[in-house]
Amino acid sequence: MDVLTPYSLDEALEVRFTHPEATPVAGGTDLMVDLNARRLQPTALLDLSHVDELGTWQKESGTVFVGAGMTFARIARELTEFPPLADAARSVASPQIRNRATIGGNLATASPAGDSIPALAAYDADVVVASSKTGMRRVPLGEFLVGPKRTSLAPDELIVGVEWQSVTRPGSFVKIGRRNAMVIAVASACLQVDDEWHGVRLALGSVGPTVLRARHAEEFAEDLDWSDPATLVEFGRLAAAETQPIDDRRGSAAYRRHVVEVLARRLLAQAEKARC
Ligand SMILES: Cc1cc2nc3c(=O)[nH]c(=O)nc-3n(C[C@H](O)[C@H](O)[C@H](O)COP(=O)(O)OP(=O)(O)OC[C@H]3O[C@@H](n4cnc5c(N)ncnc54)[C@H](O)[C@@H]3O)c2cc1C
């Protein structure tokens, strides 16, 4: 197998265009599993781990950019200003995996259980993608994720990073699994309060074909008293009603709906406490 190793983003995009048979690899924590199981047998790999531009992050004029090559270990360490994403990063697998696994790989794999995705959905993030022929474009996360393990990335494009408008209000991420570490989410939720304290954005993982936004619950909570028990109950009910879970070996659809109802209620109550 050929391994093509570019050392800049321009070079990587050129190789992506001229060698469409080369599968991109970043940390390899998803790809190598598929290779070992012979689900994938690419004739060439495009190794992105030496592309410095992908391994940076910055906050400028209120816009946060996180490069696709940022590992979860670095996100957990360096992006503590963004608790939902940092907490999600901390919840991924084990230290060894977190040292390799990247946010770009998590997005490209597009699992509904991908831990970084609920935080990015709650931030209303765009995925920054690029091609050597058509240049750079920003795709709203909801348009990037088109189904379970499916994205709208074009064959000659690479994920460059993710971008969102920084928010200063509280946000939190919770993941439910069968144990605390080394676990794929049975369900996860991320709630982010907006800058005016009028509303919240609630994203749900592992309870639908892609990570979902609970839009009806969000609309309901706008400008309401989040300390009112009736508001919390209805918020949880609406969030659970928006899920499209399946039964699988990690949990039943009924359990997942129940988990979302409880998590949504708790996260909204926590947000209200943070205001007081
Ligand atoms: C033991 C174990 C435990 C795990 N636990 C978790 C967990 O708790 N939570 C979780 O969310 N995930 C988990 N994962 C899955 C995996 O670690 C993550 O999805 C990780 O983020 C993948 O990133 P990577 O850099 O390793 O991707 P890779 O394996 O290198 O690539 C994954 C996919 O993304 C593509 N790709 C990578 N970078 C780019 C790019 N810049 N542009 C375009 N395509 C790209 C590759 O072609 C490939 O299709 C686990 C995996 C293992 C093996």
Short mmCIF file of C-alpha atoms and ligand atoms in Angstrom, two decimals:
data_model
loop_
_atom_site.label_atom_id
_atom_site.label_comp_id
_atom_site.label_asym_id
_atom_site.label_seq_id
_atom_site.Cartn_x
_atom_site.Cartn_y
_atom_site.Cartn_z
CA MET A 1 0.00 0.00 0.00
CA ASP A 2 1.28 3.52 -0.84
CA VAL A 3 1.28 6.12 1.93
CA LEU A 4 1.31 9.69 0.62
CA THR A 5 2.57 12.20 3.17
CA PRO A 6 2.02 15.90 2.40
CA TYR A 7 3.59 18.58 4.62
CA SER A 8 1.21 21.49 3.91
CA LEU A 9 -2.51 21.95 3.36
CA ASP A 10 -2.02 22.98 -0.29
CA GLU A 11 0.01 19.85 -0.93
CA ALA A 12 -2.58 17.68 0.87
CA LEU A 13 -5.41 19.13 -1.26
CA GLU A 14 -3.41 18.59 -4.44
CA VAL A 15 -2.74 14.96 -3.51
CA ARG A 16 -6.44 14.52 -2.62
CA PHE A 17 -7.33 15.69 -6.15
CA THR A 18 -4.66 13.78 -8.07
CA HIS A 19 -4.95 10.56 -6.01
CA PRO A 20 -8.66 10.02 -5.38
CA GLU A 21 -7.88 6.41 -4.48
CA ALA A 22 -5.90 7.53 -1.38
CA THR A 23 -8.02 7.42 1.79
CA PRO A 24 -7.25 10.23 4.24
CA VAL A 25 -5.97 9.14 7.64
CA ALA A 26 -5.46 11.41 10.65
CA GLY A 27 -5.20 9.58 14.00
CA GLY A 28 -6.23 6.27 12.45
CA THR A 29 -8.43 5.30 15.43
CA ASP A 30 -11.48 4.70 13.21
CA LEU A 31 -9.77 3.91 9.93
CA MET A 32 -7.35 1.30 11.24
CA VAL A 33 -10.24 -0.59 12.87
CA ASP A 34 -11.93 -0.81 9.45
CA LEU A 35 -8.65 -1.81 7.79
CA ASN A 36 -7.96 -4.52 10.34
CA ALA A 37 -11.51 -5.86 9.96
CA ARG A 38 -11.09 -5.72 6.14
CA ARG A 39 -14.19 -3.55 5.80
CA LEU A 40 -11.92 -1.17 3.84
CA GLN A 41 -9.01 -2.13 1.62
CA PRO A 42 -7.66 1.10 0.15
CA THR A 43 -4.71 0.88 -2.23
CA ALA A 44 -3.25 4.11 -0.80
CA LEU A 45 -3.46 6.31 2.29
CA LEU A 46 -3.20 10.10 2.49
CA ASP A 47 -1.51 10.74 5.84
CA LEU A 48 -2.66 14.11 7.23
CA SER A 49 -0.71 13.96 10.46
CA HIS A 50 2.17 16.16 9.19
CA VAL A 51 -0.03 19.02 7.94
CA ASP A 52 0.66 21.74 10.50
CA GLU A 53 -2.24 23.99 9.40
CA LEU A 54 -4.71 21.30 10.53
CA GLY A 55 -3.26 21.12 14.04
CA THR A 56 -3.97 24.67 15.18
CA TRP A 57 -6.81 26.53 16.84
CA GLN A 58 -7.53 30.21 17.37
CA LYS A 59 -10.12 32.69 18.64
CA GLU A 60 -10.24 35.93 16.71
CA SER A 61 -12.90 38.67 16.87
CA GLY A 62 -15.32 36.27 18.55
CA THR A 63 -14.88 33.49 15.98
CA VAL A 64 -13.37 30.24 17.17
CA PHE A 65 -11.57 27.97 14.65
CA VAL A 66 -10.41 24.48 15.57
CA GLY A 67 -8.28 22.64 13.01
CA ALA A 68 -9.35 19.16 11.88
CA GLY A 69 -6.07 17.70 13.14
CA MET A 70 -6.53 18.83 16.76
CA THR A 71 -6.52 15.72 18.93
CA PHE A 72 -9.02 15.25 21.74
CA ALA A 73 -6.13 15.30 24.24
CA ARG A 74 -5.18 18.80 23.09
CA ILE A 75 -8.81 19.98 22.94
CA ALA A 76 -9.35 18.81 26.54
CA ARG A 77 -6.15 20.59 27.62
CA GLU A 78 -6.23 23.77 25.55
CA LEU A 79 -9.91 24.58 24.94
CA THR A 80 -11.05 24.80 28.56
CA GLU A 81 -12.72 28.12 27.69
CA PHE A 82 -15.34 26.00 25.88
CA PRO A 83 -16.54 23.53 28.55
CA PRO A 84 -19.00 21.48 26.45
CA LEU A 85 -16.36 20.67 23.81
CA ALA A 86 -13.56 20.18 26.36
CA ASP A 87 -15.80 17.85 28.44
CA ALA A 88 -16.83 15.94 25.32
CA ALA A 89 -13.15 15.56 24.37
CA ARG A 90 -12.35 14.27 27.87
CA SER A 91 -15.11 11.66 27.55
CA VAL A 92 -13.65 10.07 24.39
CA ALA A 93 -12.19 6.59 24.89
CA SER A 94 -8.86 6.39 26.77
CA PRO A 95 -5.77 8.66 27.06
CA GLN A 96 -4.02 6.64 24.33
CA ILE A 97 -6.92 7.09 21.89
CA ARG A 98 -7.33 10.77 22.84
CA ASN A 99 -3.66 11.35 21.98
CA ARG A 100 -4.31 10.17 18.40
CA ALA A 101 -8.02 10.76 17.66
CA THR A 102 -8.85 14.05 15.95
CA ILE A 103 -11.94 16.19 15.76
CA GLY A 104 -11.74 16.05 11.94
CA GLY A 105 -11.78 12.25 12.02
CA ASN A 106 -14.76 12.33 14.40
CA LEU A 107 -16.65 14.59 11.96
CA ALA A 108 -15.71 12.59 8.86
CA THR A 109 -16.78 9.33 10.51
CA ALA A 110 -20.12 11.07 11.22
CA SER A 111 -21.30 8.57 13.79
CA PRO A 112 -24.47 9.70 15.61
CA ALA A 113 -22.48 8.75 18.74
CA GLY A 114 -19.43 10.91 17.85
CA ASP A 115 -18.72 12.75 21.08
CA SER A 116 -17.55 16.09 19.67
CA ILE A 117 -20.61 16.52 17.48
CA PRO A 118 -23.31 17.47 20.05
CA ALA A 119 -21.09 20.29 21.35
CA LEU A 120 -20.46 21.55 17.81
CA ALA A 121 -24.20 21.33 17.02
CA ALA A 122 -25.02 23.32 20.17
CA TYR A 123 -22.47 25.96 19.09
CA ASP A 124 -24.18 26.15 15.65
CA ALA A 125 -20.78 25.38 14.14
CA ASP A 126 -19.83 25.32 10.46
CA VAL A 127 -17.49 22.69 9.05
CA VAL A 128 -14.70 24.31 7.01
CA VAL A 129 -13.85 22.15 3.98
CA ALA A 130 -11.52 22.76 1.05
CA SER A 131 -10.57 21.44 -2.36
CA SER A 132 -7.61 22.38 -4.58
CA LYS A 133 -10.03 23.17 -7.43
CA THR A 134 -12.98 24.94 -5.76
CA GLY A 135 -11.27 26.47 -2.73
CA MET A 136 -12.65 26.74 0.77
CA ARG A 137 -16.31 26.64 1.85
CA ARG A 138 -18.18 26.65 5.13
CA VAL A 139 -20.93 24.08 5.55
CA PRO A 140 -23.45 24.32 8.42
CA LEU A 141 -23.01 21.17 10.53
CA GLY A 142 -26.63 20.12 9.89
CA GLU A 143 -25.91 20.09 6.13
CA PHE A 144 -22.54 18.39 6.52
CA LEU A 145 -24.03 15.38 8.34
CA VAL A 146 -26.48 13.75 5.95
CA GLY A 147 -27.03 10.35 7.60
CA PRO A 148 -25.45 7.72 9.81
CA LYS A 149 -21.74 7.72 8.85
CA ARG A 150 -22.51 9.87 5.79
CA THR A 151 -21.41 13.44 5.06
CA SER A 152 -21.75 15.88 2.20
CA LEU A 153 -17.95 16.13 1.79
CA ALA A 154 -17.07 16.03 -1.94
CA PRO A 155 -14.56 13.37 -3.09
CA ASP A 156 -11.79 15.94 -3.69
CA GLU A 157 -12.36 17.81 -0.40
CA LEU A 158 -10.72 17.59 3.00
CA ILE A 159 -12.06 18.84 6.32
CA VAL A 160 -9.90 21.80 7.35
CA GLY A 161 -11.62 22.46 10.69
CA VAL A 162 -14.72 23.74 12.46
CA GLU A 163 -15.74 27.29 13.23
CA TRP A 164 -18.34 28.94 15.47
CA GLN A 165 -19.21 32.25 17.09
CA SER A 166 -17.89 32.21 20.63
CA VAL A 167 -20.54 32.22 23.36
CA THR A 168 -19.86 33.41 26.86
CA ARG A 169 -22.82 31.83 28.67
CA PRO A 170 -22.77 28.41 30.35
CA GLY A 171 -23.02 25.19 28.43
CA SER A 172 -22.66 21.56 29.39
CA PHE A 173 -22.21 18.14 27.85
CA VAL A 174 -23.36 14.83 29.34
CA LYS A 175 -22.74 11.34 27.99
CA ILE A 176 -24.53 8.23 29.21
CA GLY A 177 -22.93 4.84 28.66
CA ARG A 178 -22.62 1.49 30.34
CA ARG A 179 -19.59 2.65 32.33
CA ASN A 180 -17.62 5.84 32.80
CA ALA A 181 -14.61 5.29 30.54
CA MET A 182 -13.94 3.67 27.15
CA VAL A 183 -17.56 3.75 26.19
CA ILE A 184 -19.58 4.72 23.14
CA ALA A 185 -22.57 6.88 24.11
CA VAL A 186 -25.96 5.24 24.58
CA ALA A 187 -27.20 8.83 24.53
CA SER A 188 -25.57 12.22 24.96
CA ALA A 189 -26.77 15.78 25.24
CA CYS A 190 -25.26 19.24 25.06
CA LEU A 191 -27.05 22.40 26.14
CA GLN A 192 -25.70 25.88 25.43
CA VAL A 193 -27.31 29.07 26.76
CA ASP A 194 -27.42 31.99 24.30
CA ASP A 195 -25.62 35.25 25.00
CA GLU A 196 -28.81 37.13 25.96
CA TRP A 197 -30.02 34.39 28.37
CA HIS A 198 -33.23 34.22 26.30
CA GLY A 199 -32.87 30.72 24.99
CA VAL A 200 -30.86 27.55 24.74
CA ARG A 201 -29.56 25.26 22.02
CA LEU A 202 -29.96 21.56 22.78
CA ALA A 203 -28.15 18.91 20.72
CA LEU A 204 -28.67 15.17 21.20
CA GLY A 205 -26.28 12.35 20.30
CA SER A 206 -26.88 8.64 19.65
CA VAL A 207 -30.66 9.01 19.44
CA GLY A 208 -31.15 9.46 15.69
CA PRO A 209 -29.47 8.93 12.32
CA THR A 210 -27.27 11.98 12.98
CA VAL A 211 -26.74 14.21 15.98
CA LEU A 212 -30.03 16.13 16.30
CA ARG A 213 -31.04 19.60 17.48
CA ALA A 214 -34.20 19.57 19.64
CA ARG A 215 -35.74 22.59 17.92
CA HIS A 216 -39.24 22.30 19.45
CA ALA A 217 -37.82 22.08 22.96
CA GLU A 218 -35.54 25.06 22.20
CA GLU A 219 -38.48 27.17 20.94
CA PHE A 220 -40.57 26.20 23.95
CA ALA A 221 -37.88 27.25 26.47
CA GLU A 222 -37.36 30.70 24.96
CA ASP A 223 -38.00 33.46 27.51
CA LEU A 224 -39.61 31.06 30.02
CA ASP A 225 -38.79 30.65 33.70
CA TRP A 226 -36.36 27.70 33.69
CA SER A 227 -36.74 27.24 37.44
CA ASP A 228 -40.43 26.34 37.06
CA PRO A 229 -40.78 22.53 37.43
CA ALA A 230 -43.57 22.49 34.82
CA THR A 231 -41.25 24.16 32.29
CA LEU A 232 -38.52 21.61 32.98
CA VAL A 233 -40.91 18.68 32.58
CA GLU A 234 -42.30 19.98 29.29
CA PHE A 235 -38.78 20.78 27.99
CA GLY A 236 -37.71 17.19 28.69
CA ARG A 237 -40.88 15.78 27.13
CA LEU A 238 -40.46 17.81 23.94
CA ALA A 239 -36.77 16.89 23.63
CA ALA A 240 -37.54 13.17 23.98
CA ALA A 241 -40.34 13.46 21.40
CA GLU A 242 -37.85 14.82 18.86
CA THR A 243 -35.52 11.83 19.04
CA GLN A 244 -35.54 8.97 16.51
CA PRO A 245 -33.71 6.28 18.49
CA ILE A 246 -33.20 2.65 17.56
CA ASP A 247 -32.86 -0.51 19.63
CA ASP A 248 -29.31 -1.83 19.49
CA ARG A 249 -26.90 -3.75 21.70
CA ARG A 250 -26.05 -0.61 23.67
CA GLY A 251 -29.64 0.26 24.65
CA SER A 252 -33.29 0.20 23.66
CA ALA A 253 -35.08 3.05 21.91
CA ALA A 254 -37.38 3.42 24.94
CA TYR A 255 -34.40 3.73 27.31
CA ARG A 256 -32.73 6.30 25.05
CA ARG A 257 -35.91 8.44 24.98
CA HIS A 258 -36.12 8.25 28.75
CA VAL A 259 -32.46 9.25 29.11
CA VAL A 260 -32.95 12.28 26.85
CA GLU A 261 -36.02 13.39 28.82
CA VAL A 262 -34.07 13.28 32.09
CA LEU A 263 -30.88 14.84 30.67
CA ALA A 264 -32.71 17.71 28.96
CA ARG A 265 -34.53 18.55 32.19
CA ARG A 266 -31.33 18.40 34.25
CA LEU A 267 -29.26 20.47 31.85
CA LEU A 268 -31.88 23.24 31.72
CA ALA A 269 -32.15 23.25 35.52
CA GLN A 270 -28.34 23.48 35.76
CA ALA A 271 -28.31 26.41 33.33
CA GLU A 272 -30.86 28.22 35.48
CA LYS A 273 -28.74 27.63 38.62
CA ALA A 274 -25.70 29.09 36.83
CA ARG A 275 -27.69 32.28 36.19
CA CYS A 276 -28.55 32.79 39.88
C1 LIG B 1 -11.02 1.90 21.33
C2 LIG B 1 -11.75 3.05 20.69
C3 LIG B 1 -12.59 3.83 21.48
C4 LIG B 1 -13.27 4.90 20.91
N1 LIG B 1 -14.08 5.67 21.70
C5 LIG B 1 -14.72 6.74 21.18
C6 LIG B 1 -15.50 7.57 22.01
O1 LIG B 1 -15.64 7.38 23.22
N2 LIG B 1 -16.15 8.63 21.42
C7 LIG B 1 -16.03 8.90 20.09
O2 LIG B 1 -16.61 9.88 19.61
N3 LIG B 1 -15.26 8.13 19.29
C8 LIG B 1 -14.61 7.05 19.79
N4 LIG B 1 -13.84 6.26 18.98
C9 LIG B 1 -13.78 6.55 17.55
C10 LIG B 1 -12.59 7.45 17.09
O3 LIG B 1 -11.56 7.48 18.05
C11 LIG B 1 -13.07 8.88 16.80
O4 LIG B 1 -14.13 8.89 15.87
C12 LIG B 1 -11.92 9.77 16.31
O5 LIG B 1 -12.30 11.10 16.45
C13 LIG B 1 -11.49 9.50 14.88
O6 LIG B 1 -10.43 10.40 14.58
P1 LIG B 1 -9.11 9.91 13.85
O7 LIG B 1 -8.23 11.10 13.72
O8 LIG B 1 -8.52 8.75 14.53
O9 LIG B 1 -9.72 9.50 12.44
P2 LIG B 1 -9.15 8.44 11.38
O10 LIG B 1 -9.36 7.07 11.88
O11 LIG B 1 -7.79 8.82 10.93
O12 LIG B 1 -10.17 8.73 10.18
C14 LIG B 1 -11.56 8.50 10.36
C15 LIG B 1 -12.28 8.89 9.07
O13 LIG B 1 -12.13 10.27 8.83
C16 LIG B 1 -11.52 10.54 7.58
N5 LIG B 1 -10.72 11.75 7.81
C17 LIG B 1 -9.86 11.99 8.84
N6 LIG B 1 -9.43 13.25 8.80
C18 LIG B 1 -10.01 13.83 7.70
C19 LIG B 1 -9.97 15.14 7.12
N7 LIG B 1 -9.24 16.14 7.67
N8 LIG B 1 -10.71 15.37 6.01
C20 LIG B 1 -11.47 14.39 5.47
N9 LIG B 1 -11.56 13.14 5.98
C21 LIG B 1 -10.85 12.87 7.07
C22 LIG B 1 -10.75 9.27 7.24
O14 LIG B 1 -10.59 9.08 5.86
C23 LIG B 1 -11.68 8.22 7.83
O15 LIG B 1 -12.73 7.95 6.95
C24 LIG B 1 -13.12 5.18 19.52
C25 LIG B 1 -12.27 4.39 18.73
C26 LIG B 1 -11.58 3.33 19.31
C27 LIG B 1 -10.66 2.52 18.46
#
